[in-house]
Amino acid sequence: MRLLIIGAPGAGKGTQAALIKEYFAIPHISTGEMFREAISQQTEIGLEAKKYIDKGDLVPDSVTIELMRERLLKDDCKKGFLLDGFPRTIAQAQALDEMLEKLEIKLDAVLNVDIDDKILIDRIVGRRTCSVCKENYHITNKKPKVEGICDVCGGKLIQRADDTEETIKNRLRVYHQLTKPVLDYYAKQGLIKTISGRENIEEIFMKVKHLLGGNE
Ligand code: AMP
C-alpha cells in the first residue's frame, strides 16, 4: 500500500498515520518528524530547516525533495509507505511523481483529512507529543493517565516548539496557499479519499480502513 496523508496542521494526520502504519505494516514517513530529528541532532539540514520551521514557513522545496528522494530509496519502502506531510507544494508533488515513475511504482490513494480552521488552533495549542515514541496527546481531548508522561513508553511529554498561536496562524495560511492546490493536483489523478477530521480517532480510522479496502 502506497499512501499519502494530507491535512492542515492539527487535522489529526499524525494520529491516523500511526494507526495506518500499524494496520498495513508500512513505514510512516513524516518530513516534519525527519526535520525535528535533524534539528535535535544539529545536522546541516536541521540547522537550515529550523529557520523556517520556527516561523511556521515551509522548508525550501530543494531541501525537502532531496530528503524524500533519499528516504524513498531505503529498503523498507519496498513494502509500501505512508507519506505524512509530503508533498506540501505543487513542485514537491511533481518531484514525487518523477521519483515514483523512476521506481516504476504508483500511489494507491491520497487521504485528505478535512477539518475547519477554527477547531485547529485549540487542537494545536493543546497538543503534546512523547519525546521518545512520538505518541500524540491533548491536554483536554486525549489526556495521558499520568500528567506529562507517555502511557505507551513512560517518556516525557513535550510541546512542539512550532505549536504556538502565532506560528499556527502562519502555518494555516501556508497550508491554504501552498498545500491546498496539491489536493486538486491529486483529484485530477482520481486518487483523493476524503475523511472528516472532526470525529473521534477510532471512528476516523474505521472510515480510513473502509476507504482503503481493509477487512473491518
Ligand atoms: P509537520 O510535523 O508535518 O506539521 O511539519 C512541521 C514543519 O516542518 C512544517 O511547518 C514545515 O516548516 C516543515 N515541513 C514539514 N514537511 C514539509 C514539506 N513537505 N515541505 C516543506 N516544509 C515541511
Coordinates of C-alpha atoms and ligand atoms in Angstrom, one line a residue:
M1 CA 0.0 0.0 0.0
R2 CA 1.5 3.4 -1.1
L3 CA -0.3 6.3 0.5
L4 CA -0.1 10.0 1.2
I5 CA -1.9 11.7 4.0
I6 CA -2.7 15.4 3.6
G7 CA -4.4 17.8 6.0
A8 CA -4.0 21.2 7.8
P9 CA -1.8 21.3 10.9
G10 CA -3.7 19.8 13.8
A11 CA -6.2 17.9 11.5
G12 CA -5.0 14.6 13.1
K13 CA -2.7 13.3 10.3
G14 CA -0.1 12.1 12.7
T15 CA -2.5 10.2 14.8
Q16 CA -4.2 8.5 11.9
A17 CA -0.8 7.8 10.3
A18 CA 0.4 5.9 13.4
L19 CA -2.7 3.7 13.2
I20 CA -2.3 3.1 9.4
K21 CA 1.3 2.3 9.8
E22 CA 0.5 -0.4 12.3
Y23 CA -2.5 -1.8 10.4
F24 CA -0.9 -2.0 7.0
A25 CA 2.6 -2.7 8.3
I26 CA 4.2 0.0 6.2
P27 CA 6.7 2.7 7.2
H28 CA 5.3 6.0 8.3
I29 CA 7.4 8.8 6.8
S30 CA 6.9 12.2 8.2
T31 CA 9.0 15.0 6.8
G32 CA 8.2 17.1 9.9
E33 CA 9.5 14.3 12.1
M34 CA 12.6 13.9 9.9
F35 CA 13.3 17.7 10.3
R36 CA 12.7 17.6 14.0
E37 CA 15.1 14.7 14.3
A38 CA 17.7 16.6 12.2
I39 CA 17.3 19.6 14.4
S40 CA 17.8 17.6 17.6
Q41 CA 21.0 16.1 16.1
Q42 CA 22.1 19.6 14.8
T43 CA 22.8 18.3 11.3
E44 CA 23.3 20.8 8.4
I45 CA 19.8 20.1 7.2
G46 CA 18.4 20.5 10.7
L47 CA 20.0 23.9 11.2
E48 CA 18.7 25.1 7.8
A49 CA 15.2 23.7 8.4
K50 CA 14.9 25.3 11.9
K51 CA 15.0 28.8 10.4
Y52 CA 11.8 28.1 8.5
I53 CA 10.0 25.7 11.0
D54 CA 10.3 28.2 13.9
K55 CA 8.3 30.8 11.9
G56 CA 5.8 28.3 10.6
D57 CA 7.1 28.6 7.0
L58 CA 7.9 25.7 4.7
V59 CA 11.4 24.5 4.3
P60 CA 12.6 25.2 0.7
D61 CA 11.5 22.6 -1.8
S62 CA 15.1 21.8 -2.9
V63 CA 16.0 20.6 0.7
T64 CA 12.7 18.8 1.3
I65 CA 12.6 17.0 -2.1
E66 CA 16.2 15.8 -1.7
L67 CA 15.4 14.4 1.8
M68 CA 12.4 12.5 0.4
R69 CA 14.4 11.2 -2.6
E70 CA 16.9 9.6 -0.3
R71 CA 14.3 8.2 2.1
L72 CA 12.2 6.5 -0.6
L73 CA 15.2 4.6 -1.8
K74 CA 15.6 2.9 1.5
D75 CA 14.8 -0.8 1.6
D76 CA 11.8 -0.6 4.0
C77 CA 9.9 1.4 1.3
K78 CA 9.8 -1.7 -1.0
K79 CA 6.8 -3.0 1.0
G80 CA 4.9 0.3 0.6
F81 CA 4.8 3.6 2.6
L82 CA 2.7 6.3 4.1
L83 CA 4.0 9.8 3.5
D84 CA 2.8 12.3 6.1
G85 CA 3.3 16.0 5.4
F86 CA 4.9 15.5 1.9
P87 CA 4.2 16.8 -0.7
R88 CA 3.1 20.2 0.6
T89 CA 3.6 22.2 -2.7
I90 CA 2.9 21.5 -6.3
A91 CA 6.6 21.4 -7.0
Q92 CA 7.0 18.7 -4.4
A93 CA 4.1 16.7 -5.9
Q94 CA 5.6 16.9 -9.4
A95 CA 9.0 15.8 -8.0
L96 CA 7.3 12.9 -6.2
D97 CA 5.6 11.8 -9.4
E98 CA 9.0 11.7 -11.1
M99 CA 10.6 9.7 -8.3
L100 CA 7.7 7.2 -8.4
E101 CA 8.0 6.9 -12.2
K102 CA 11.7 6.1 -11.9
L103 CA 10.9 3.5 -9.3
E104 CA 8.1 2.2 -11.5
I105 CA 5.5 2.4 -8.8
K106 CA 2.2 4.2 -8.3
L107 CA 0.3 5.7 -5.4
D108 CA -2.8 3.8 -4.2
A109 CA -4.5 6.7 -2.6
V110 CA -4.2 10.2 -1.1
L111 CA -6.1 10.6 2.2
N112 CA -7.4 14.1 2.7
V113 CA -8.2 14.8 6.4
D114 CA -10.7 17.6 6.1
I115 CA -11.4 20.0 9.1
D116 CA -12.5 23.5 9.9
D117 CA -9.7 26.0 10.7
K118 CA -11.5 27.2 13.9
I119 CA -11.1 23.8 15.6
L120 CA -7.4 23.6 14.7
I121 CA -6.0 26.3 16.8
D122 CA -7.3 24.8 20.0
R123 CA -6.2 21.4 19.0
I124 CA -2.7 22.5 18.2
V125 CA -2.1 24.7 21.2
G126 CA -3.2 21.8 23.5
R127 CA -1.2 19.2 21.6
R128 CA 1.6 17.3 23.5
T129 CA 3.9 14.6 22.0
C130 CA 6.0 11.9 23.6
S131 CA 9.7 12.9 23.3
V132 CA 10.6 9.2 23.0
C133 CA 8.0 7.3 20.9
K134 CA 6.2 10.4 19.4
E135 CA 2.7 9.2 20.5
N136 CA 0.3 12.2 20.4
Y137 CA -1.8 13.5 23.3
H138 CA -4.0 16.6 24.0
I139 CA -4.3 18.4 27.3
T140 CA -8.1 18.0 27.3
N141 CA -9.2 15.7 24.5
K142 CA -6.6 12.9 24.9
K143 CA -5.0 13.1 28.4
P144 CA -2.3 10.7 29.4
K145 CA -3.0 8.6 32.5
V146 CA -0.3 10.5 34.4
E147 CA 0.2 14.1 33.5
G148 CA 3.3 14.8 31.4
I149 CA 4.1 11.1 31.0
C150 CA 3.5 8.9 27.9
D151 CA 1.1 6.0 28.5
V152 CA 2.9 3.8 25.9
C153 CA 6.5 4.1 26.9
G154 CA 6.8 6.3 30.0
G155 CA 8.6 9.0 28.0
K156 CA 8.3 12.7 28.9
L157 CA 5.6 14.6 27.0
I158 CA 6.7 17.8 25.3
Q159 CA 5.1 20.7 23.4
R160 CA 6.5 21.2 19.9
A161 CA 8.4 24.4 19.5
D162 CA 6.2 25.4 16.5
D163 CA 2.9 24.7 18.2
T164 CA 2.4 28.3 19.4
E165 CA -0.5 30.5 18.5
E166 CA 1.5 32.9 16.2
T167 CA 3.2 30.1 14.3
I168 CA 0.0 28.2 13.9
K169 CA -1.7 31.1 12.2
N170 CA 1.1 31.3 9.7
R171 CA 1.1 27.5 9.2
L172 CA -2.6 27.6 8.4
R173 CA -2.1 30.4 5.9
V174 CA 0.7 28.5 4.2
Y175 CA -1.5 25.4 4.1
H176 CA -4.3 27.2 2.3
Q177 CA -1.9 29.0 -0.1
L178 CA 0.5 26.2 -1.0
T179 CA -0.8 22.8 0.1
K180 CA -4.5 23.0 -0.8
P181 CA -3.6 23.1 -4.5
V182 CA -1.9 19.8 -4.0
L183 CA -5.3 18.3 -3.3
D184 CA -6.5 19.5 -6.7
Y185 CA -3.4 18.0 -8.3
Y186 CA -4.3 14.6 -6.9
A187 CA -8.0 15.0 -7.5
K188 CA -7.2 15.2 -11.2
Q189 CA -5.4 11.8 -10.9
G190 CA -8.5 10.4 -9.2
L191 CA -6.6 9.5 -6.0
I192 CA -8.3 11.6 -3.3
K193 CA -10.2 9.9 -0.5
T194 CA -11.6 12.5 2.0
I195 CA -12.3 11.8 5.6
S196 CA -13.6 14.3 8.2
G197 CA -11.1 15.1 10.9
R198 CA -13.9 16.1 13.3
E199 CA -14.9 12.7 14.5
N200 CA -13.1 10.7 17.2
I201 CA -9.9 8.9 16.4
E202 CA -11.4 5.4 16.2
E203 CA -14.3 6.5 14.0
I204 CA -12.0 8.2 11.6
F205 CA -9.7 5.1 11.5
M206 CA -12.7 2.8 10.8
K207 CA -13.5 5.0 7.7
V208 CA -9.9 5.0 6.6
K209 CA -9.8 1.2 6.7
H210 CA -13.1 1.1 4.8
L211 CA -11.9 3.5 2.1
L212 CA -8.6 1.7 1.7
G213 CA -10.3 -1.7 1.4
G214 CA -9.3 -3.1 4.8
N215 CA -11.1 -6.1 6.4
E216 CA -13.0 -4.2 9.1
Ligands
AMP1 P1 4.6 18.8 10.4 O1 5.2 17.9 11.5 O2 4.2 17.9 9.3 O3 3.5 19.7 10.9 O4 5.8 19.7 9.9 C1 6.4 20.7 10.8 C2 7.1 21.7 9.9 O5 8.2 21.1 9.2 C3 6.2 22.5 8.9 O6 5.5 23.6 9.5 C4 7.3 22.9 7.9 O7 8.0 24.0 8.4 C5 8.3 21.7 7.9 N1 7.9 20.8 6.9 C6 7.4 19.5 7.0 N2 7.2 18.9 5.9 C7 7.5 19.8 4.9 C8 7.4 19.8 3.5 N3 6.9 18.7 2.8 N4 7.8 20.9 2.8 C9 8.3 22.0 3.5 N5 8.4 22.1 4.8 C10 8.0 21.0 5.5

